[in-house]
Every structure is written in structure tokens, then in C-alpha cells.
mmCIF file of N, CA and C in Angstrom:
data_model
loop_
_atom_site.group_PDB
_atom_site.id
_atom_site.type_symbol
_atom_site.label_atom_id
_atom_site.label_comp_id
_atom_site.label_asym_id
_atom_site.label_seq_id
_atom_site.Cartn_x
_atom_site.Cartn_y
_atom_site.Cartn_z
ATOM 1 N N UNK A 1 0.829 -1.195 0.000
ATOM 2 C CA UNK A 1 0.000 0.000 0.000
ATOM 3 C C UNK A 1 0.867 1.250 0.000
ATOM 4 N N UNK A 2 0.328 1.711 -0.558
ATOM 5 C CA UNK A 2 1.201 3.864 -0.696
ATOM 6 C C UNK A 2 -0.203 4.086 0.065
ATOM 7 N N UNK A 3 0.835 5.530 0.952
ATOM 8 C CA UNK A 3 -0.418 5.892 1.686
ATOM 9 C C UNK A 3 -0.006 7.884 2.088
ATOM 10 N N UNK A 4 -1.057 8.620 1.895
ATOM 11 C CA UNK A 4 -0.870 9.817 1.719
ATOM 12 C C UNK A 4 -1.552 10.473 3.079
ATOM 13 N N UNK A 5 -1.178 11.285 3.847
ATOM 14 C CA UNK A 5 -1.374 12.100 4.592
ATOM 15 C C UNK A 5 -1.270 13.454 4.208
ATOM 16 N N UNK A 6 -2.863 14.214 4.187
ATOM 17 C CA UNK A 6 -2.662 15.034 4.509
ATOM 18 C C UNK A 6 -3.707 16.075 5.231
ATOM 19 N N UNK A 7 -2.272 16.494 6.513
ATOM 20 C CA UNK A 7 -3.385 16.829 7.700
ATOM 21 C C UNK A 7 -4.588 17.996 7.554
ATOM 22 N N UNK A 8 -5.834 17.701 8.437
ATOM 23 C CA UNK A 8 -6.812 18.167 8.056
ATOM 24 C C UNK A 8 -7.353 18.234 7.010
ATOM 25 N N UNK A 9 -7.144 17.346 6.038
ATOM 26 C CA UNK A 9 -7.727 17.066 4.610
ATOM 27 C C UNK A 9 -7.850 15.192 4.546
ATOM 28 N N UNK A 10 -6.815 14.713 4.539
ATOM 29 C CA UNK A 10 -7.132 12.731 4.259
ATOM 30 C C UNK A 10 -6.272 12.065 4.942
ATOM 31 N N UNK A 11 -6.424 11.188 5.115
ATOM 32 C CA UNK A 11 -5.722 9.620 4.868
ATOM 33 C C UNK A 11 -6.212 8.895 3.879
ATOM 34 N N UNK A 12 -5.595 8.554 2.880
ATOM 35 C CA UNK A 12 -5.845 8.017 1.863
ATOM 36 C C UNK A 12 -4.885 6.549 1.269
ATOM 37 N N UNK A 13 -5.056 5.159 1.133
ATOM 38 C CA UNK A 13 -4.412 4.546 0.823
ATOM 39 C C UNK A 13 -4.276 4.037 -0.476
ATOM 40 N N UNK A 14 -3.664 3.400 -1.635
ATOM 41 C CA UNK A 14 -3.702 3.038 -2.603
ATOM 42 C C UNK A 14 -2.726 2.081 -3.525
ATOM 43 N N UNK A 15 -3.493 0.950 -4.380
ATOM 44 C CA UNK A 15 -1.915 0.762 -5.048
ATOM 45 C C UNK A 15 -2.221 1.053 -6.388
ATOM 46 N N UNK A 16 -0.765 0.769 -7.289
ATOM 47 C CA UNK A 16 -1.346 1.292 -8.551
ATOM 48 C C UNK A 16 -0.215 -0.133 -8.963
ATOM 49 N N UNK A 17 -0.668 0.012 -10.480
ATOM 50 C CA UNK A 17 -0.221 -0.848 -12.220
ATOM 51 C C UNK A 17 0.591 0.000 -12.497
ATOM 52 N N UNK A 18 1.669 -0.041 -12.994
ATOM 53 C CA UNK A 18 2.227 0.745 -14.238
ATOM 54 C C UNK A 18 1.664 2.159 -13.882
ATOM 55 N N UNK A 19 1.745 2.746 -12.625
ATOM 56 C CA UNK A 19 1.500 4.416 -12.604
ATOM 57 C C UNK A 19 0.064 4.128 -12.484
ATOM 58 N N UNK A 20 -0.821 3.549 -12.709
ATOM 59 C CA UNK A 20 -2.239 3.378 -12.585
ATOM 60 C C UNK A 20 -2.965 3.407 -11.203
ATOM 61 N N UNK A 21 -4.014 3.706 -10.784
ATOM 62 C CA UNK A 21 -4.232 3.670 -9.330
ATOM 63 C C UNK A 21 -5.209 2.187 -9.400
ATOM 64 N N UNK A 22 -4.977 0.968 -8.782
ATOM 65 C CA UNK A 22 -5.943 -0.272 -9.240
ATOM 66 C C UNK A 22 -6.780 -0.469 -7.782
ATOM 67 N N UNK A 23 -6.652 0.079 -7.093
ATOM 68 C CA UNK A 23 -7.280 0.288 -5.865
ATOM 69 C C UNK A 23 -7.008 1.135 -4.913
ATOM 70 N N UNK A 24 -8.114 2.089 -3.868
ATOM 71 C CA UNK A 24 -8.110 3.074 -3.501
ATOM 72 C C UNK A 24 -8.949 3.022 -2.512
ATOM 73 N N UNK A 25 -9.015 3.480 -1.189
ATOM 74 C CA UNK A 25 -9.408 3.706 0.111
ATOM 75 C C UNK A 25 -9.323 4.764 0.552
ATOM 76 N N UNK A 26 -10.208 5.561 1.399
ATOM 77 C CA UNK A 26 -10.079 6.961 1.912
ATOM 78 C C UNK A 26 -10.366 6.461 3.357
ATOM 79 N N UNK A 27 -9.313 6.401 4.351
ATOM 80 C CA UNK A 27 -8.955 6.086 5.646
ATOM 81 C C UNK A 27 -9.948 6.788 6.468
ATOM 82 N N UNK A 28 -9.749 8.485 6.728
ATOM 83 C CA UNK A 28 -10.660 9.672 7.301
ATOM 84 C C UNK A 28 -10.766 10.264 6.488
ATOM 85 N N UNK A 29 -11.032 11.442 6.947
ATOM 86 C CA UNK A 29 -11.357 12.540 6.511
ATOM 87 C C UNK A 29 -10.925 14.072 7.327
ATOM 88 N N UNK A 30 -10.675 14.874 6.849
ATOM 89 C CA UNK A 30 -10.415 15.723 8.209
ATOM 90 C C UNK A 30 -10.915 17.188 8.198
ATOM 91 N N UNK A 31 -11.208 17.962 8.489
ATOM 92 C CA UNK A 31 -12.198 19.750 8.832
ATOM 93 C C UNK A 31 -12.192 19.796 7.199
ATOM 94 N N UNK A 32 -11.140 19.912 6.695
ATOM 95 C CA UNK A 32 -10.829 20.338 5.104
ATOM 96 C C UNK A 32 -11.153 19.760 4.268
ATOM 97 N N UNK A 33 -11.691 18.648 4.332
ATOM 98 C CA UNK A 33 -11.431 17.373 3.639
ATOM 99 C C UNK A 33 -12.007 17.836 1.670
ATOM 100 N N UNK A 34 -12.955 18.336 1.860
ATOM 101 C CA UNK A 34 -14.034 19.108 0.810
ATOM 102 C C UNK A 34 -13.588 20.276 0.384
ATOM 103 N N UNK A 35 -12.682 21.282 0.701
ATOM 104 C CA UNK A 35 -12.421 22.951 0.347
ATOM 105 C C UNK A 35 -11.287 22.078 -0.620
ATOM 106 N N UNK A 36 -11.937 22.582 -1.746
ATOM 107 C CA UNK A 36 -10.944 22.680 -3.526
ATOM 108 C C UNK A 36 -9.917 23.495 -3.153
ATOM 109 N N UNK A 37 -9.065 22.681 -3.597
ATOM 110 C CA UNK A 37 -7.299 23.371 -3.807
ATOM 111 C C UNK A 37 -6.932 22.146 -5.053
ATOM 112 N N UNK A 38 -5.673 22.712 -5.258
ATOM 113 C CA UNK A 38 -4.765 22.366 -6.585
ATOM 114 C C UNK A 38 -4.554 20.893 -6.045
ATOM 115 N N UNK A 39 -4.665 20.254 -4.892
ATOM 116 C CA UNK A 39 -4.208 18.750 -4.287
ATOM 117 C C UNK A 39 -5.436 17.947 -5.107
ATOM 118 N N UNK A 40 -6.442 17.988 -4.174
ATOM 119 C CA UNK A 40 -7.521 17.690 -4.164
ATOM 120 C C UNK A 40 -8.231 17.458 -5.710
ATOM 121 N N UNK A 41 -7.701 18.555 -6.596
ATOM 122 C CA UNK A 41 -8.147 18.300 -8.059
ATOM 123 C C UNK A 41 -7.629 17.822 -8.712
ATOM 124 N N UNK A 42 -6.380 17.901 -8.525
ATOM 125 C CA UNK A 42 -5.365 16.841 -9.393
ATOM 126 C C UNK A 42 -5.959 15.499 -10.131
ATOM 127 N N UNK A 43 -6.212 15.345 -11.140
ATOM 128 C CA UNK A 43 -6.692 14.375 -11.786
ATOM 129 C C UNK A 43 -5.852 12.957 -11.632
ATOM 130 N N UNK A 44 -6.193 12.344 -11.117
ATOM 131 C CA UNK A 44 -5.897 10.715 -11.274
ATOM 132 C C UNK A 44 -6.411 9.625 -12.110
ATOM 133 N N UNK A 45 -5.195 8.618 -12.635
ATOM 134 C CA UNK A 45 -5.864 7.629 -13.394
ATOM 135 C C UNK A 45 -6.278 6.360 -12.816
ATOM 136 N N UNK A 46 -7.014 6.004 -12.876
ATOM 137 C CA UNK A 46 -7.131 4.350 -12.686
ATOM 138 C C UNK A 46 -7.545 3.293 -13.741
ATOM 139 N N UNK A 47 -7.302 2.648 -13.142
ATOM 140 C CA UNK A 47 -7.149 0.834 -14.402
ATOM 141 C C UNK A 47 -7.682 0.722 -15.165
ATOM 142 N N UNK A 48 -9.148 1.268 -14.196
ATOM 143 C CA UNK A 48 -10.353 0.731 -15.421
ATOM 144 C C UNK A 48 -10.847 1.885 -16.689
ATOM 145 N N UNK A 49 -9.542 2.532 -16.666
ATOM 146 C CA UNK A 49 -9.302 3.994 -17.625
ATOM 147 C C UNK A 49 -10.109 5.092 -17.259
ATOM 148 N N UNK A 50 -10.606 5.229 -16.169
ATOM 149 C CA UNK A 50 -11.214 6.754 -15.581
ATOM 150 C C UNK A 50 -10.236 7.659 -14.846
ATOM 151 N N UNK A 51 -10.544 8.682 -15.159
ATOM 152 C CA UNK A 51 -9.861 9.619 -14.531
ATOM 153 C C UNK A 51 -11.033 10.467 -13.581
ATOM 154 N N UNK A 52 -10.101 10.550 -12.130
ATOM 155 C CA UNK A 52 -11.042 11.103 -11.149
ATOM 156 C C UNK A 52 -10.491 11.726 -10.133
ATOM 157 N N UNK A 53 -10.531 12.735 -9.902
ATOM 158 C CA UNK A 53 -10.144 13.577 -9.113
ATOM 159 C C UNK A 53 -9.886 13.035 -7.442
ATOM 160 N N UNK A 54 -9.427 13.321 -6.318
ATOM 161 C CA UNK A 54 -9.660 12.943 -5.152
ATOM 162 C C UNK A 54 -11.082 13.316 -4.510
ATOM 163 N N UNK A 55 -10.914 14.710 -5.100
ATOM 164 C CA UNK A 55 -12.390 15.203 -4.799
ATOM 165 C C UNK A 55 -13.605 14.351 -5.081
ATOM 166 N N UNK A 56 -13.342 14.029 -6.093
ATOM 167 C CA UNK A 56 -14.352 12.824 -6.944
ATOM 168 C C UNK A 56 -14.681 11.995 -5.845
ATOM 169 N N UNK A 57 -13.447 11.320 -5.434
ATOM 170 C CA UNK A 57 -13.810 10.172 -4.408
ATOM 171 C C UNK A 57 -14.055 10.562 -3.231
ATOM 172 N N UNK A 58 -14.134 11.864 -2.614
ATOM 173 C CA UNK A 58 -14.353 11.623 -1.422
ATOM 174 C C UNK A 58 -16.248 12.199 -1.275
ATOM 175 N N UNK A 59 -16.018 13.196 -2.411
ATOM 176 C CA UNK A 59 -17.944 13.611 -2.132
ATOM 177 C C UNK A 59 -18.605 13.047 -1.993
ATOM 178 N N UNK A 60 -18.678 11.369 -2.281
ATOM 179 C CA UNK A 60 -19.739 10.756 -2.204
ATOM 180 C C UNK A 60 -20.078 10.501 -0.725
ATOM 181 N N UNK A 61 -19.472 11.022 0.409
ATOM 182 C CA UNK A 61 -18.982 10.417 1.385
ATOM 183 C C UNK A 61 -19.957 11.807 2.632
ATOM 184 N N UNK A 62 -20.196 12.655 1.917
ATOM 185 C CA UNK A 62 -21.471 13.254 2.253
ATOM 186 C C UNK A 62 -20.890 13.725 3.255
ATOM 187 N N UNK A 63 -19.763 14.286 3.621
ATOM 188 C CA UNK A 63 -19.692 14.331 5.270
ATOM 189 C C UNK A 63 -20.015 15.323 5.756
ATOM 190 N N UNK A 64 -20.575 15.691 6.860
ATOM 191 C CA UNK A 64 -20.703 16.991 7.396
ATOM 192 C C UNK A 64 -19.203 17.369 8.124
ATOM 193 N N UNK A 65 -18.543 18.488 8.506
ATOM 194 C CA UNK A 65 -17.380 18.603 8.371
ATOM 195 C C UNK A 65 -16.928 18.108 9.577
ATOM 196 N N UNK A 66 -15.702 17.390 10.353
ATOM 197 C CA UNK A 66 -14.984 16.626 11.176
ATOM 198 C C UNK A 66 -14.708 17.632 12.188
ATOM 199 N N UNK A 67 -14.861 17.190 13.186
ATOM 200 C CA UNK A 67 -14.512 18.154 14.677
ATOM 201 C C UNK A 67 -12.718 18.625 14.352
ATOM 202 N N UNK A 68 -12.550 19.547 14.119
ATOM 203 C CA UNK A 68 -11.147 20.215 13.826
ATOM 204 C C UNK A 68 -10.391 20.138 15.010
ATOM 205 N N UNK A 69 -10.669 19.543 15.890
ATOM 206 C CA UNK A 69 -9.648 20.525 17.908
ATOM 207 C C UNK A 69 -9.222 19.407 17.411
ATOM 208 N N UNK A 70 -7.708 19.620 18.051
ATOM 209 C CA UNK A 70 -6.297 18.714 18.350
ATOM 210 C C UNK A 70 -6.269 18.720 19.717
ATOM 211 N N UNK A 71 -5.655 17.947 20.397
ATOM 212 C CA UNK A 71 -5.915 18.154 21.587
ATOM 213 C C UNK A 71 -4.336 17.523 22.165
ATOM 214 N N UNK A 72 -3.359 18.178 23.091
ATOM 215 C CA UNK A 72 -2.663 17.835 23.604
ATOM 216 C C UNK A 72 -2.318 16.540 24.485
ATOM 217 N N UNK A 73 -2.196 15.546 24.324
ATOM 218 C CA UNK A 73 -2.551 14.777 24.950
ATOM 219 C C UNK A 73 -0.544 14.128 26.242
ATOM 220 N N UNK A 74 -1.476 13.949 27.783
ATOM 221 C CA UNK A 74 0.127 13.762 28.131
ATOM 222 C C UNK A 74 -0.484 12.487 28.897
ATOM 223 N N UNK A 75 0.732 11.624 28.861
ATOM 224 C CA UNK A 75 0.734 10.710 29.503
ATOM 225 C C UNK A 75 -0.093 9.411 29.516
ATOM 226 N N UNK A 76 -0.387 9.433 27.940
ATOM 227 C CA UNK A 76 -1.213 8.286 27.740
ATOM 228 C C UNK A 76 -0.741 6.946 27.136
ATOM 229 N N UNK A 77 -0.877 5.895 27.433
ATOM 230 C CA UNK A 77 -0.595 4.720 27.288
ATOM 231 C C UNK A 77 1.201 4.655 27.338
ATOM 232 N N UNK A 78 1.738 5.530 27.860
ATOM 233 C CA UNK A 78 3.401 5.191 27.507
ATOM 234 C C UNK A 78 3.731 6.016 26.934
ATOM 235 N N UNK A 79 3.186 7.098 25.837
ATOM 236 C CA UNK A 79 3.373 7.730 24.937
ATOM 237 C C UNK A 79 3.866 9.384 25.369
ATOM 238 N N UNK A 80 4.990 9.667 24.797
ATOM 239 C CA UNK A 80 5.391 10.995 24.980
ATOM 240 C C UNK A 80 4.116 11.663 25.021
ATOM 241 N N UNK A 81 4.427 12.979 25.305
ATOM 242 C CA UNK A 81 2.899 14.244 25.437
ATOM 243 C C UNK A 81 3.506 14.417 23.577
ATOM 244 N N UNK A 82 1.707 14.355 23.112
ATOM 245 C CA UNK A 82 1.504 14.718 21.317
ATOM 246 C C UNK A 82 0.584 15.388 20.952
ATOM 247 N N UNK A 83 0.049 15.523 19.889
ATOM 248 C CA UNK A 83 -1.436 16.451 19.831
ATOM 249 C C UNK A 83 -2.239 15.022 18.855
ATOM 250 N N UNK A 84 -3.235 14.810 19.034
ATOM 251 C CA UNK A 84 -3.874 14.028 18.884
ATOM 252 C C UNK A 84 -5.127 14.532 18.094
ATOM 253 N N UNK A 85 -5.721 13.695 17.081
ATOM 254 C CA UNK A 85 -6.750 14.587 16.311
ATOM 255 C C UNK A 85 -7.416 13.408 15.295
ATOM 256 N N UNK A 86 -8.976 13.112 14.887
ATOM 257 C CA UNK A 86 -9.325 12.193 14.712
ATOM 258 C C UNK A 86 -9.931 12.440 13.551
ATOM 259 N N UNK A 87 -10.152 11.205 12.586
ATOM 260 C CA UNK A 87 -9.857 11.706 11.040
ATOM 261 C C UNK A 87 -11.309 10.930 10.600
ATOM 262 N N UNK A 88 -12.476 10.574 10.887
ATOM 263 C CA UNK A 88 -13.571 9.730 10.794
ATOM 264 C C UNK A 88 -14.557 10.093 9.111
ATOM 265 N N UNK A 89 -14.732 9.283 9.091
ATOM 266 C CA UNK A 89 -15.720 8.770 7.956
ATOM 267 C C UNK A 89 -15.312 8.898 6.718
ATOM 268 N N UNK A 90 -13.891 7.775 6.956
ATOM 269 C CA UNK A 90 -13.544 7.307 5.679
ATOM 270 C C UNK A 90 -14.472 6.426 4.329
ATOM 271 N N UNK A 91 -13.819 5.423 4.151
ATOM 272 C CA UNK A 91 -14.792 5.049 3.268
ATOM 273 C C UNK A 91 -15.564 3.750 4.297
ATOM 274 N N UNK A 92 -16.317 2.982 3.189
ATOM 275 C CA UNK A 92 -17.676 1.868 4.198
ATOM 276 C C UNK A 92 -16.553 0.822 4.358
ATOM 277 N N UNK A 93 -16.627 -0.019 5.544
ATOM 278 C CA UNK A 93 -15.847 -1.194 5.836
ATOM 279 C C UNK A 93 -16.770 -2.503 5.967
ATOM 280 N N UNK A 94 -16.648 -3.278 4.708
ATOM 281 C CA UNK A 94 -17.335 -4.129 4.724
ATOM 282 C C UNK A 94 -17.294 -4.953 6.327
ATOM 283 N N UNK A 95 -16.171 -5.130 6.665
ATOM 284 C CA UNK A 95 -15.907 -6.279 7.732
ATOM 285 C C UNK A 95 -16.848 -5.508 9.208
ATOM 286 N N UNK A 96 -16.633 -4.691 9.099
ATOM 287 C CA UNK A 96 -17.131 -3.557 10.291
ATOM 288 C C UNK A 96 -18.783 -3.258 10.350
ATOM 289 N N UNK A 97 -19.085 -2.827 8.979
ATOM 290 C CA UNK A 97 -20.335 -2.457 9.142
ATOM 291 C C UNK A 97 -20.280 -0.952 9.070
ATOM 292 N N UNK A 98 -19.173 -0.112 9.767
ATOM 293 C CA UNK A 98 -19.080 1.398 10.237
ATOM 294 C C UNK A 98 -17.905 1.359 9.253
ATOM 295 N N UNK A 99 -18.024 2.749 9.607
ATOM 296 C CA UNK A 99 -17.045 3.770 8.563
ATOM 297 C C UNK A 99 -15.362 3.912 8.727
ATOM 298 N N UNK A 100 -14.258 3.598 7.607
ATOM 299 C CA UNK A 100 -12.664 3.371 8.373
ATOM 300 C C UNK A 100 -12.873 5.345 8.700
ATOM 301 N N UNK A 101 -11.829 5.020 10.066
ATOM 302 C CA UNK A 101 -11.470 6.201 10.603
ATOM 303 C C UNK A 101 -9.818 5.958 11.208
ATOM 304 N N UNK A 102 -9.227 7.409 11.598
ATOM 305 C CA UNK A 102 -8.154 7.208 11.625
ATOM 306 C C UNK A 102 -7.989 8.420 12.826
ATOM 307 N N UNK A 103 -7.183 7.761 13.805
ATOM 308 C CA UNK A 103 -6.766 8.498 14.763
ATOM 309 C C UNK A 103 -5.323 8.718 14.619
ATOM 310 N N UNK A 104 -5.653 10.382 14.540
ATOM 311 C CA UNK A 104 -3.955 11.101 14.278
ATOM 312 C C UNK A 104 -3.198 11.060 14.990
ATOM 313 N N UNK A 105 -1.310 10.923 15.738
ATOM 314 C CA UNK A 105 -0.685 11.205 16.626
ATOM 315 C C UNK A 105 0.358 11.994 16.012
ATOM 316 N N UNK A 106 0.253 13.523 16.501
ATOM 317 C CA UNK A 106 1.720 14.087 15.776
ATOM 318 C C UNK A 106 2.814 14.571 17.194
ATOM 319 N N UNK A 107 3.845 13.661 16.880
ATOM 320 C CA UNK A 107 4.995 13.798 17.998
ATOM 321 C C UNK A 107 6.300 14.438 17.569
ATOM 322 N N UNK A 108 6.751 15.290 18.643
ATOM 323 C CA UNK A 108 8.073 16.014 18.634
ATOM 324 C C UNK A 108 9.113 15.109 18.540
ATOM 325 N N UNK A 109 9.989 14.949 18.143
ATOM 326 C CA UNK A 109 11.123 13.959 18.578
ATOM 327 C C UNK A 109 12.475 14.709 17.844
ATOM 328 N N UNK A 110 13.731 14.321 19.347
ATOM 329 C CA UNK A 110 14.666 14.835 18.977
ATOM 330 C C UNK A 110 15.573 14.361 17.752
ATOM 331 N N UNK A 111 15.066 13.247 17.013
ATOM 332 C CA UNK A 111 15.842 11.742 16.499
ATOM 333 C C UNK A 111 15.252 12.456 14.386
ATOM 334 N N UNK A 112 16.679 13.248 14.273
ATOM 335 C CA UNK A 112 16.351 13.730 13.451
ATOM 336 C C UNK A 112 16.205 12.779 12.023
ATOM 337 N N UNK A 113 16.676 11.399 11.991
ATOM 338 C CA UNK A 113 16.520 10.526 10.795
ATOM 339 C C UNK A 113 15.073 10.073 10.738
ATOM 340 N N UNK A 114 14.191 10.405 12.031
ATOM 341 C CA UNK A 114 12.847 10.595 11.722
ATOM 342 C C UNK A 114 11.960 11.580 11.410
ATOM 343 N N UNK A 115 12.447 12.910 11.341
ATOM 344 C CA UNK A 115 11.980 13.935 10.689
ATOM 345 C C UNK A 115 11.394 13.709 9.776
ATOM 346 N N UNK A 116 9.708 14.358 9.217
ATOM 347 C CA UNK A 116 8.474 14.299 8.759
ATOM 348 C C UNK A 116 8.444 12.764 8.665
ATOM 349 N N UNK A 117 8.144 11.853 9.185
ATOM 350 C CA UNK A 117 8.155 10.916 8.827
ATOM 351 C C UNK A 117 6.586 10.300 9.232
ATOM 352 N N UNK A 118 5.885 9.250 8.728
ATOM 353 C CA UNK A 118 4.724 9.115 9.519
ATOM 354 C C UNK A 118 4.887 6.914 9.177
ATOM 355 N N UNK A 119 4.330 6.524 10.089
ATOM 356 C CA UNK A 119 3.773 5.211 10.136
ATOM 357 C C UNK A 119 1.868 4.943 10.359
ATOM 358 N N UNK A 120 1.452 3.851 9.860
ATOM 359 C CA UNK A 120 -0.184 3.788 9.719
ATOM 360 C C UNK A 120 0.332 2.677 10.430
ATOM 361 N N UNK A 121 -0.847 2.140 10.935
ATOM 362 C CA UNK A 121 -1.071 0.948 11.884
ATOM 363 C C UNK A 121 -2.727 0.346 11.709
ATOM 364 N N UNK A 122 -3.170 -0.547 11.550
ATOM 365 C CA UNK A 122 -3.898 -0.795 11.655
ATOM 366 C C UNK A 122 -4.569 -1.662 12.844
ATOM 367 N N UNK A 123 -5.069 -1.124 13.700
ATOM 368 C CA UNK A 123 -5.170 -1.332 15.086
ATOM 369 C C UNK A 123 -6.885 -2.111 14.987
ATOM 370 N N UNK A 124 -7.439 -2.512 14.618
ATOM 371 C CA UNK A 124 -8.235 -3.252 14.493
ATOM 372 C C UNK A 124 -8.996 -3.014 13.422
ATOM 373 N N UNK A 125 -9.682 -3.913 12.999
ATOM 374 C CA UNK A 125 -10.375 -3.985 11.203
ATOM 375 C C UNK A 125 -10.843 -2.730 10.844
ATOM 376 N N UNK A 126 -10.259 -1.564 10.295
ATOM 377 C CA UNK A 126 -10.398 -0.236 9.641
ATOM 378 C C UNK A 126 -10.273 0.266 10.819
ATOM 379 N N UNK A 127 -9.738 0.267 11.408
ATOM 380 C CA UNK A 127 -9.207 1.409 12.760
ATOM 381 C C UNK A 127 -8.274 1.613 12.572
ATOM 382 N N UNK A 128 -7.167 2.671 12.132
ATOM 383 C CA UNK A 128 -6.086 3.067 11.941
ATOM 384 C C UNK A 128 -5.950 4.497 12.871
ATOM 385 N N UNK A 129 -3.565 3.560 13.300
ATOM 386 C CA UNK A 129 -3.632 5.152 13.985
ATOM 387 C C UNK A 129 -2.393 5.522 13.238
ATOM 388 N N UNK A 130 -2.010 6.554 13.142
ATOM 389 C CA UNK A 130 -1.156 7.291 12.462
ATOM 390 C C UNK A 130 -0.417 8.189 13.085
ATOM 391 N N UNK A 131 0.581 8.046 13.701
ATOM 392 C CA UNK A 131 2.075 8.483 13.583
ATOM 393 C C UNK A 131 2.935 9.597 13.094
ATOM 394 N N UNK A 132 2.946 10.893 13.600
ATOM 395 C CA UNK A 132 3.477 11.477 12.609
ATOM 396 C C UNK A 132 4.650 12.356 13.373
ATOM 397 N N UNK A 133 6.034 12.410 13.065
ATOM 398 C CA UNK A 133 6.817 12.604 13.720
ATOM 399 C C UNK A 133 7.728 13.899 13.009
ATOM 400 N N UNK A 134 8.193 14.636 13.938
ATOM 401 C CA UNK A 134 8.890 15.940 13.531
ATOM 402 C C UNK A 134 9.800 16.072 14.500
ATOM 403 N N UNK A 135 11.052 16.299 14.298
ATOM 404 C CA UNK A 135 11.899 16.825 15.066
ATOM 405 C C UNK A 135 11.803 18.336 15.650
ATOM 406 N N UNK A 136 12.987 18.398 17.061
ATOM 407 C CA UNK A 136 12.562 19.620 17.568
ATOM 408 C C UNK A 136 14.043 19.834 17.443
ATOM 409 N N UNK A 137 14.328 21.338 16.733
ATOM 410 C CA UNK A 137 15.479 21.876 16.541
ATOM 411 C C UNK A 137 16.567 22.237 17.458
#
């Protein structure tokens, strides 16, 4: 899987053919997810020879817009203090019944070979948490 972050707008996963996109998932969603910019329109191809925007794929998805607060979070499960922020009503999960969603974690870290770096996890059937790491100068 290739997988795209971007905050307050998606989680988005995908693979492609030969540059082709042959399958595609929208993880969350986030406050932005819907406001047109140059990302979002970018035309994409897929297999079955359509071309479709991201936008394309996510409107169908009706969302009313995602609670925007980040929230500082300290001392939870082991985890350094991060800001935390939740990415819901991705696309339908057959196995689930409910909608994939994705809980954000963005952490400071002094360990600069991890700078912008992010990891996905899939923490139970379409529950994903996401990782996102920045060094502090």
C-alpha cells in the first residue's frame, strides 16, 4: 500500500499498475477534507481507464465537516505528550459495518533521521492510527 497524509484534509491509501491507481481507500477525513485546492483536483488515473479527481472520491462520502480541535494529549498509554486529532468517515468497511477512521498522533522527537516521517497501523479492522513525527530543533 502507498499511503498519503494530509493533515486536516485525508488519509488516503492506494496501489497502482504501471503508474495506474488499481485500488483506492479513503482512511478519514479531516475539517478540510471538501475545500478545492490544486491537491484535491489533481486528476488521477485508474485501471479501469477513468480519470477522477480525489475530490471525486471523497464527495460521495457526504460528510458533514470533522470536529477540527487537536488536543494535547500527556501521559497516555506510555506515549510521549503529542497532539492528537481524529480523522472519521472514511470510506464503508465491509468487515465492520461502520465507517474506516483514523486516529492522528503528531509527535516532537529529537531523532532527526525521523523527521516528517509518519507510520499507519492498523489497530483493528479499519481502525487506523497514524504516527506522525517531527523533530525539535
Amino acid at each position: 500500500w502507498i499511503y498519503q497524509f494530509c493533515p486536516d484534509k485525508w488519509v488516503r491509501q492506494y496501489h497502482t499498475d504501471d503508474d495506474l491507481i488499481s485500488e483506492h481507500h479513503v482512511l478519514g477525513l479531516g475539517e478540510y477534507a471538501l475545500k478545492p485546492d490544486a491537491l484535491g483536483e489533481t486528476s488521477l488515473a485508474f485501471t479501469d481507464g477513468s480519470r477522477r479527481t480525489i475530490l471525486d472520491e471523497i464527495s460521495h462520502h457526504g460528510m458533514a465537516h470533522a470536529n477540527g480541535e487537536w488536543q494535547l494529549v500527556k501521559n497516555a498509554d506510555g506515549l510521549p505528550p503529542h497532539y492528537r486529532g481524529l480523522l472519521p468517515q472514511g470510506d464503508f468497511c465491509d468487515t465492520t459495518g461502520e465507517y474506516r477512521h483514523v486516529e492522528a498522533r503528531v509527535m516532537c522527537t529529537a531523532e532527526r533521521t525521523l523527521n516528517n516521517s509518519f507510520t499507519i497501523t492498523e489497530h483493528d479492522s479499519c481502525a487506523y492510527i497514524l504516527t506522525f513525527l517531527s523533530t525539535v530543533p
